[in-house]
Tab-separated table of C-alpha atoms in Angstrom:
chain	number	residue	atom	x	y	z
A	1	UNK	CA	9.409	-1.134	-19.523
A	2	UNK	CA	6.515	-1.075	-17.084
A	3	UNK	CA	5.224	-4.283	-15.652
A	4	UNK	CA	1.493	-4.466	-16.273
A	5	UNK	CA	0.526	-5.943	-12.944
A	6	UNK	CA	2.362	-6.849	-9.752
A	7	UNK	CA	0.727	-8.153	-6.601
A	8	UNK	CA	1.632	-9.671	-3.237
A	9	UNK	CA	-0.523	-11.072	-0.493
A	10	UNK	CA	0.041	-11.515	3.182
A	11	UNK	CA	-2.058	-13.648	5.401
A	12	UNK	CA	-3.222	-12.080	8.659
A	13	UNK	CA	-3.103	-14.683	11.505
A	14	UNK	CA	-6.185	-15.434	13.584
A	15	UNK	CA	-5.220	-13.537	16.712
A	16	UNK	CA	-4.246	-10.328	14.883
A	17	UNK	CA	-6.559	-7.480	13.832
A	18	UNK	CA	-5.364	-5.369	10.889
A	19	UNK	CA	-6.923	-2.046	9.856
A	20	UNK	CA	-5.902	-0.175	6.736
A	21	UNK	CA	-7.120	3.310	5.887
A	22	UNK	CA	-5.395	5.483	3.323
A	23	UNK	CA	-2.270	3.383	3.625
A	24	UNK	CA	-2.104	3.925	7.432
A	25	UNK	CA	-1.874	0.449	8.872
A	26	UNK	CA	-2.848	-0.377	12.436
A	27	UNK	CA	-2.088	-3.864	13.705
A	28	UNK	CA	-3.576	-5.098	17.005
A	29	UNK	CA	-2.462	-8.264	18.651
A	30	UNK	CA	-1.901	-9.941	22.020
A	31	UNK	CA	1.228	-7.875	22.804
A	32	UNK	CA	-0.250	-4.469	21.892
A	33	UNK	CA	-0.924	-2.174	18.897
A	34	UNK	CA	1.338	-0.810	16.235
A	35	UNK	CA	0.604	1.901	13.713
A	36	UNK	CA	2.572	2.763	10.630
A	37	UNK	CA	1.985	5.302	7.913
A	38	UNK	CA	2.961	3.742	4.598
A	39	UNK	CA	1.593	6.450	2.326
A	40	UNK	CA	5.050	7.276	0.995
A	41	UNK	CA	4.818	4.080	-1.064
A	42	UNK	CA	2.855	4.359	-4.269
A	43	UNK	CA	0.893	1.119	-4.075
A	44	UNK	CA	-2.707	-0.095	-3.747
A	45	UNK	CA	-3.032	-1.475	-0.264
A	46	UNK	CA	-6.238	-3.113	0.994
A	47	UNK	CA	-7.708	-6.036	2.901
A	48	UNK	CA	-9.357	-8.968	1.169
A	49	UNK	CA	-10.424	-12.554	1.863
A	50	UNK	CA	-8.625	-15.338	0.098
A	51	UNK	CA	-9.900	-18.867	0.785
A	52	UNK	CA	-11.978	-17.441	3.620
A	53	UNK	CA	-8.943	-16.112	5.481
A	54	UNK	CA	-8.246	-12.385	5.864
A	55	UNK	CA	-5.283	-11.157	3.757
A	56	UNK	CA	-3.605	-7.898	3.054
A	57	UNK	CA	-3.164	-7.406	-0.649
A	58	UNK	CA	-0.737	-5.010	-2.412
A	59	UNK	CA	-1.180	-4.146	-6.085
A	60	UNK	CA	0.848	-2.060	-8.488
A	61	UNK	CA	-0.403	-1.475	-12.058
A	62	UNK	CA	2.024	-0.348	-14.803
A	63	UNK	CA	4.821	0.011	-12.300
A	64	UNK	CA	8.366	1.134	-12.765
A	65	UNK	CA	11.171	-0.647	-10.849
A	66	UNK	CA	10.924	1.566	-7.723
A	67	UNK	CA	7.183	1.165	-7.425
A	68	UNK	CA	7.446	-2.602	-7.941
A	69	UNK	CA	10.066	-2.756	-5.189
A	70	UNK	CA	7.473	-1.069	-2.952
A	71	UNK	CA	5.175	-4.075	-2.972
A	72	UNK	CA	7.567	-6.287	-1.114
A	73	UNK	CA	8.631	-3.476	1.163
A	74	UNK	CA	5.041	-2.951	2.262
A	75	UNK	CA	4.572	-6.735	2.898
A	76	UNK	CA	7.762	-6.849	4.972
A	77	UNK	CA	6.748	-3.844	7.065
A	78	UNK	CA	3.316	-5.258	7.774
A	79	UNK	CA	4.801	-8.714	8.482
A	80	UNK	CA	7.202	-7.180	11.007
A	81	UNK	CA	4.273	-5.372	12.659
A	82	UNK	CA	2.346	-8.649	12.899
A	83	UNK	CA	5.406	-10.405	14.394
A	84	UNK	CA	5.878	-7.551	16.822
A	85	UNK	CA	2.392	-7.747	18.218
A	86	UNK	CA	2.335	-11.530	18.416
A	87	UNK	CA	5.919	-12.560	19.171
A	88	UNK	CA	7.741	-9.305	19.970
A	89	UNK	CA	11.366	-8.608	19.148
A	90	UNK	CA	14.344	-9.347	21.320
A	91	UNK	CA	17.793	-8.172	20.418
A	92	UNK	CA	20.813	-9.269	22.471
A	93	UNK	CA	24.056	-7.300	22.653
A	94	UNK	CA	27.397	-8.355	24.086
A	95	UNK	CA	29.819	-6.019	25.892
A	96	UNK	CA	33.155	-6.783	24.411
A	97	UNK	CA	36.327	-5.622	26.143
A	98	UNK	CA	39.960	-6.620	26.357
A	99	UNK	CA	41.217	-4.828	29.476
A	100	UNK	CA	38.756	-2.214	30.837
A	101	UNK	CA	35.442	-3.856	31.917
A	102	UNK	CA	32.488	-1.971	30.493
A	103	UNK	CA	30.274	-0.902	33.339
A	104	UNK	CA	26.562	-0.748	32.563
A	105	UNK	CA	23.704	0.495	34.726
A	106	UNK	CA	20.081	0.440	33.675
A	107	UNK	CA	18.006	3.380	34.874
A	108	UNK	CA	14.377	4.402	34.620
A	109	UNK	CA	12.930	0.857	34.704
A	110	UNK	CA	14.694	-0.196	31.521
A	111	UNK	CA	14.380	3.044	29.597
A	112	UNK	CA	17.893	4.432	29.913
A	113	UNK	CA	21.322	2.819	29.888
A	114	UNK	CA	24.541	4.345	31.275
A	115	UNK	CA	27.866	3.014	30.069
A	116	UNK	CA	30.988	3.763	32.053
A	117	UNK	CA	34.666	2.871	31.809
A	118	UNK	CA	34.579	2.105	28.124
A	119	UNK	CA	38.296	1.788	27.258
A	120	UNK	CA	39.003	3.400	30.603
A	121	UNK	CA	37.473	6.698	29.529
A	122	UNK	CA	35.975	8.997	32.131
A	123	UNK	CA	33.099	9.962	29.845
A	124	UNK	CA	29.733	8.511	30.871
A	125	UNK	CA	27.647	7.519	27.876
A	126	UNK	CA	23.869	7.785	28.285
A	127	UNK	CA	21.496	6.283	25.782
A	128	UNK	CA	17.712	6.646	25.989
A	129	UNK	CA	15.621	3.815	24.619
A	130	UNK	CA	13.021	4.685	21.988
A	131	UNK	CA	9.235	4.278	22.436
A	132	UNK	CA	8.148	0.854	23.622
A	133	UNK	CA	11.649	-0.530	24.049
A	134	UNK	CA	13.035	-1.837	27.384
A	135	UNK	CA	16.553	-2.835	28.075
A	136	UNK	CA	17.885	-5.158	30.785
A	137	UNK	CA	21.049	-6.951	31.690
A	138	UNK	CA	20.806	-10.580	30.740
A	139	UNK	CA	20.568	-12.634	33.951
A	140	UNK	CA	22.042	-15.877	32.540
A	141	UNK	CA	24.995	-14.553	30.527
A	142	UNK	CA	27.760	-12.262	31.667
A	143	UNK	CA	28.199	-8.953	29.830
A	144	UNK	CA	25.015	-9.295	27.782
A	145	UNK	CA	22.211	-6.819	27.291
A	146	UNK	CA	18.642	-7.661	26.137
A	147	UNK	CA	16.485	-5.204	24.356
A	148	UNK	CA	12.801	-5.992	24.026
A	149	UNK	CA	9.940	-4.317	22.290
A	150	UNK	CA	7.120	-4.616	19.753
A	151	UNK	CA	8.332	-2.280	17.012
A	152	UNK	CA	11.293	-3.688	15.174
A	153	UNK	CA	12.302	-0.266	13.938
A	154	UNK	CA	12.549	1.037	17.510
A	155	UNK	CA	14.340	-2.032	18.931
A	156	UNK	CA	16.912	-2.183	16.207
A	157	UNK	CA	17.473	1.578	16.197
A	158	UNK	CA	18.014	1.557	19.985
A	159	UNK	CA	20.559	-1.230	19.573
A	160	UNK	CA	22.272	0.793	16.844
A	161	UNK	CA	22.417	3.853	19.057
A	162	UNK	CA	24.080	1.876	21.864
A	163	UNK	CA	26.536	0.369	19.422
A	164	UNK	CA	27.261	3.786	17.921
A	165	UNK	CA	27.960	5.503	21.238
A	166	UNK	CA	30.774	3.083	22.071
A	167	UNK	CA	33.055	3.453	19.110
A	168	UNK	CA	36.845	3.538	19.414
A	169	UNK	CA	38.567	6.734	18.263
A	170	UNK	CA	42.085	7.307	17.003
A	171	UNK	CA	43.121	3.625	17.248
A	172	UNK	CA	43.432	0.704	14.887
A	173	UNK	CA	39.980	-0.796	15.133
A	174	UNK	CA	41.253	-4.161	13.927
A	175	UNK	CA	43.201	-4.398	17.165
A	176	UNK	CA	40.994	-2.457	19.602
A	177	UNK	CA	37.891	-4.494	19.259
A	178	UNK	CA	36.075	-3.081	22.336
A	179	UNK	CA	32.478	-2.167	21.969
A	180	UNK	CA	28.869	-3.233	22.324
A	181	UNK	CA	27.767	-5.494	19.523
A	182	UNK	CA	24.477	-7.009	18.502
A	183	UNK	CA	24.869	-10.747	18.669
A	184	UNK	CA	21.320	-12.024	18.412
A	185	UNK	CA	18.046	-11.057	16.779
A	186	UNK	CA	15.048	-12.994	17.817
A	187	UNK	CA	11.626	-12.904	19.367
A	188	UNK	CA	10.362	-12.690	22.896
A	189	UNK	CA	7.724	-15.387	22.561
A	190	UNK	CA	8.844	-18.416	20.568
A	191	UNK	CA	6.128	-20.976	19.958
A	192	UNK	CA	7.360	-24.425	20.785
A	193	UNK	CA	8.406	-25.827	17.455
B	1	UNK	CA	-9.490	-0.249	-2.734
B	2	UNK	CA	-8.486	-2.266	-5.780
B	3	UNK	CA	-9.262	-1.204	-9.351
B	4	UNK	CA	-12.497	-2.842	-10.387
B	5	UNK	CA	-12.804	-1.615	-13.976
B	6	UNK	CA	-10.100	-3.494	-15.783
B	7	UNK	CA	-9.076	-3.314	-19.426
B	8	UNK	CA	-9.979	-6.768	-20.845
B	9	UNK	CA	-11.490	-8.397	-23.866
B	10	UNK	CA	-15.145	-7.450	-23.894
B	11	UNK	CA	-14.828	-4.282	-21.780
B	12	UNK	CA	-17.114	-1.471	-22.949
B	13	UNK	CA	-15.342	1.865	-23.220
B	14	UNK	CA	-16.159	5.330	-24.304
B	15	UNK	CA	-13.915	7.232	-26.602
B	16	UNK	CA	-12.646	10.299	-24.829
B	17	UNK	CA	-10.574	12.077	-27.440
B	18	UNK	CA	-10.298	12.399	-31.169
B	19	UNK	CA	-12.483	11.938	-34.181
B	20	UNK	CA	-14.736	9.337	-32.493
B	21	UNK	CA	-15.361	11.381	-29.392
B	22	UNK	CA	-18.343	10.099	-27.314
B	23	UNK	CA	-18.646	6.789	-29.067
B	24	UNK	CA	-19.109	3.478	-27.201
B	25	UNK	CA	-16.748	0.756	-28.277
B	26	UNK	CA	-15.929	-2.754	-27.190
B	27	UNK	CA	-12.269	-3.809	-26.601
B	28	UNK	CA	-11.838	-7.039	-28.586
B	29	UNK	CA	-8.067	-7.485	-28.231
B	30	UNK	CA	-5.008	-5.994	-26.548
B	31	UNK	CA	-2.271	-5.032	-28.932
B	32	UNK	CA	0.455	-3.849	-26.601
B	33	UNK	CA	0.924	-1.836	-23.420
B	34	UNK	CA	-0.620	1.269	-24.981
B	35	UNK	CA	-3.193	0.153	-27.504
B	36	UNK	CA	-6.303	-1.993	-27.814
B	37	UNK	CA	-8.270	-3.245	-30.803
B	38	UNK	CA	-11.665	-1.655	-30.565
B	39	UNK	CA	-14.893	-2.482	-32.361
B	40	UNK	CA	-18.499	-1.300	-32.428
B	41	UNK	CA	-21.462	-2.241	-34.610
B	42	UNK	CA	-21.273	0.865	-36.749
B	43	UNK	CA	-17.520	1.151	-37.342
B	44	UNK	CA	-14.652	-0.834	-38.761
B	45	UNK	CA	-12.408	-2.477	-36.187
B	46	UNK	CA	-9.393	-0.317	-35.414
B	47	UNK	CA	-6.614	0.137	-32.860
B	48	UNK	CA	-7.061	2.802	-30.238
B	49	UNK	CA	-4.792	4.119	-27.487
B	50	UNK	CA	-5.885	3.435	-23.940
B	51	UNK	CA	-5.373	7.019	-23.090
B	52	UNK	CA	-8.155	7.845	-25.474
B	53	UNK	CA	-10.563	5.514	-23.819
B	54	UNK	CA	-12.621	5.880	-20.647
B	55	UNK	CA	-13.612	2.422	-19.475
B	56	UNK	CA	-17.092	1.748	-18.166
B	57	UNK	CA	-18.317	-0.810	-15.635
B	58	UNK	CA	-19.814	-3.085	-18.373
B	59	UNK	CA	-18.181	-6.158	-19.821
B	60	UNK	CA	-19.638	-8.441	-22.489
B	61	UNK	CA	-18.897	-12.102	-22.844
B	62	UNK	CA	-16.800	-12.534	-25.975
B	63	UNK	CA	-13.558	-14.236	-26.850
B	64	UNK	CA	-10.561	-12.523	-28.435
B	65	UNK	CA	-11.326	-10.890	-31.849
B	66	UNK	CA	-14.754	-12.307	-32.590
B	67	UNK	CA	-16.208	-11.751	-35.988
B	68	UNK	CA	-18.670	-8.870	-36.386
B	69	UNK	CA	-21.741	-11.077	-36.363
B	70	UNK	CA	-20.756	-12.638	-33.050
B	71	UNK	CA	-19.894	-9.307	-31.565
B	72	UNK	CA	-23.258	-7.782	-32.492
B	73	UNK	CA	-25.100	-10.849	-31.122
B	74	UNK	CA	-23.214	-10.594	-27.848
B	75	UNK	CA	-24.002	-6.863	-27.605
B	76	UNK	CA	-27.701	-7.463	-28.243
B	77	UNK	CA	-27.989	-10.257	-25.719
B	78	UNK	CA	-26.070	-8.397	-22.950
B	79	UNK	CA	-27.690	-5.038	-23.804
B	80	UNK	CA	-24.482	-3.351	-22.578
B	81	UNK	CA	-24.972	-0.147	-24.591
B	82	UNK	CA	-28.560	0.190	-23.312
B	83	UNK	CA	-27.422	-0.394	-19.748
B	84	UNK	CA	-24.804	2.260	-20.125
B	85	UNK	CA	-27.424	4.757	-21.273
B	86	UNK	CA	-29.420	3.980	-18.124
B	87	UNK	CA	-26.417	4.326	-15.795
B	88	UNK	CA	-25.666	7.554	-13.953
B	89	UNK	CA	-22.893	8.345	-16.373
B	90	UNK	CA	-25.031	7.704	-19.424
B	91	UNK	CA	-27.861	9.821	-18.036
B	92	UNK	CA	-25.532	12.720	-17.366
B	93	UNK	CA	-24.233	12.551	-20.971
B	94	UNK	CA	-27.806	12.537	-22.257
B	95	UNK	CA	-28.723	15.525	-20.119
B	96	UNK	CA	-25.676	17.464	-21.427
B	97	UNK	CA	-26.663	16.640	-24.990
B	98	UNK	CA	-30.259	17.732	-24.424
B	99	UNK	CA	-29.154	21.014	-22.925
B	100	UNK	CA	-26.758	21.752	-25.756
B	101	UNK	CA	-29.479	21.021	-28.289
B	102	UNK	CA	-32.132	23.078	-26.484
B	103	UNK	CA	-33.906	25.946	-28.312
B	104	UNK	CA	-34.804	29.296	-26.765
B	105	UNK	CA	-38.440	28.167	-26.721
B	106	UNK	CA	-37.670	25.009	-24.747
B	107	UNK	CA	-35.623	27.009	-22.245
B	108	UNK	CA	-38.574	29.393	-21.923
B	109	UNK	CA	-40.957	26.534	-21.213
B	110	UNK	CA	-38.529	25.145	-18.616
B	111	UNK	CA	-38.421	28.505	-16.897
B	112	UNK	CA	-42.212	28.718	-16.721
B	113	UNK	CA	-42.469	25.206	-15.376
B	114	UNK	CA	-39.834	25.949	-12.709
B	115	UNK	CA	-41.714	29.061	-11.605
B	116	UNK	CA	-44.986	27.155	-11.356
B	117	UNK	CA	-43.296	24.387	-9.330
B	118	UNK	CA	-41.656	26.726	-6.824
B	119	UNK	CA	-44.950	28.677	-6.425
B	120	UNK	CA	-46.690	25.423	-5.520
B	121	UNK	CA	-43.992	24.486	-3.008
B	122	UNK	CA	-44.215	27.879	-1.358
B	123	UNK	CA	-47.982	27.618	-1.053
B	124	UNK	CA	-47.701	24.102	0.409
B	125	UNK	CA	-45.138	25.246	2.996
B	126	UNK	CA	-47.314	28.126	4.230
């Protein structure tokens, strides 16, 4: 059965500018600009004013379940863009090892990471960060990496790529727990609350 | 941009298909996801499929399923059918009708008038 009408609204905060044209969303904020093409989702996406405040509104008329799911997807994507340009995203990763210390060097001013001595292997693993993402060794904590950026997709995918390049082969992974694991997902700027 | 012409009680629609092709009707009730109860001054109230209706920008102020007297009074006070005839859509329909009903003599007169007009324009431009 099709649902006659489904709608969601998202308030745009005061310090953020949001532009929508043909489902291409551009969000501008204090930390920069993010653009995302959401035209693969079959929804009605536009800006309105509700109670005098600018909102983004998503509408689906006579929607089937996949189209209805798209309303919340759109809102989540735009919300993440707004968070990215106001608070940024910071993912922390721990280097976990039992015997062979994982050796990490950051090259290219935070754009490339080189991992050596993972499980004693001679192979050097090089991972390039995606657009807008910088990586650094955490100064306070031992064996911790910090990835920072505006686009949550890029930050999380860079973390995933680092995690995926340090996988144990031909061993019982319940016993050999070495690797680089994401242990914290947060923001760069946290308002004092 | 959101949809502005919504199917609702009081919406004026034009029948797009079937026996009543070209008629203006008012939606007086919604039956289910596919059909509406439609009414006009010169027909008995009947259900019609949404797919056979083309909705216009005009809405009249009625409540669900009014009796015929109330409906006609509301139509007369809002003049929705007249306003539709004056809208761009209504004018295009009227022009099409006039063209289809034109005689050879009227087309001849139109041709002469066009020639006279273009001759004047040419003279003015020289």
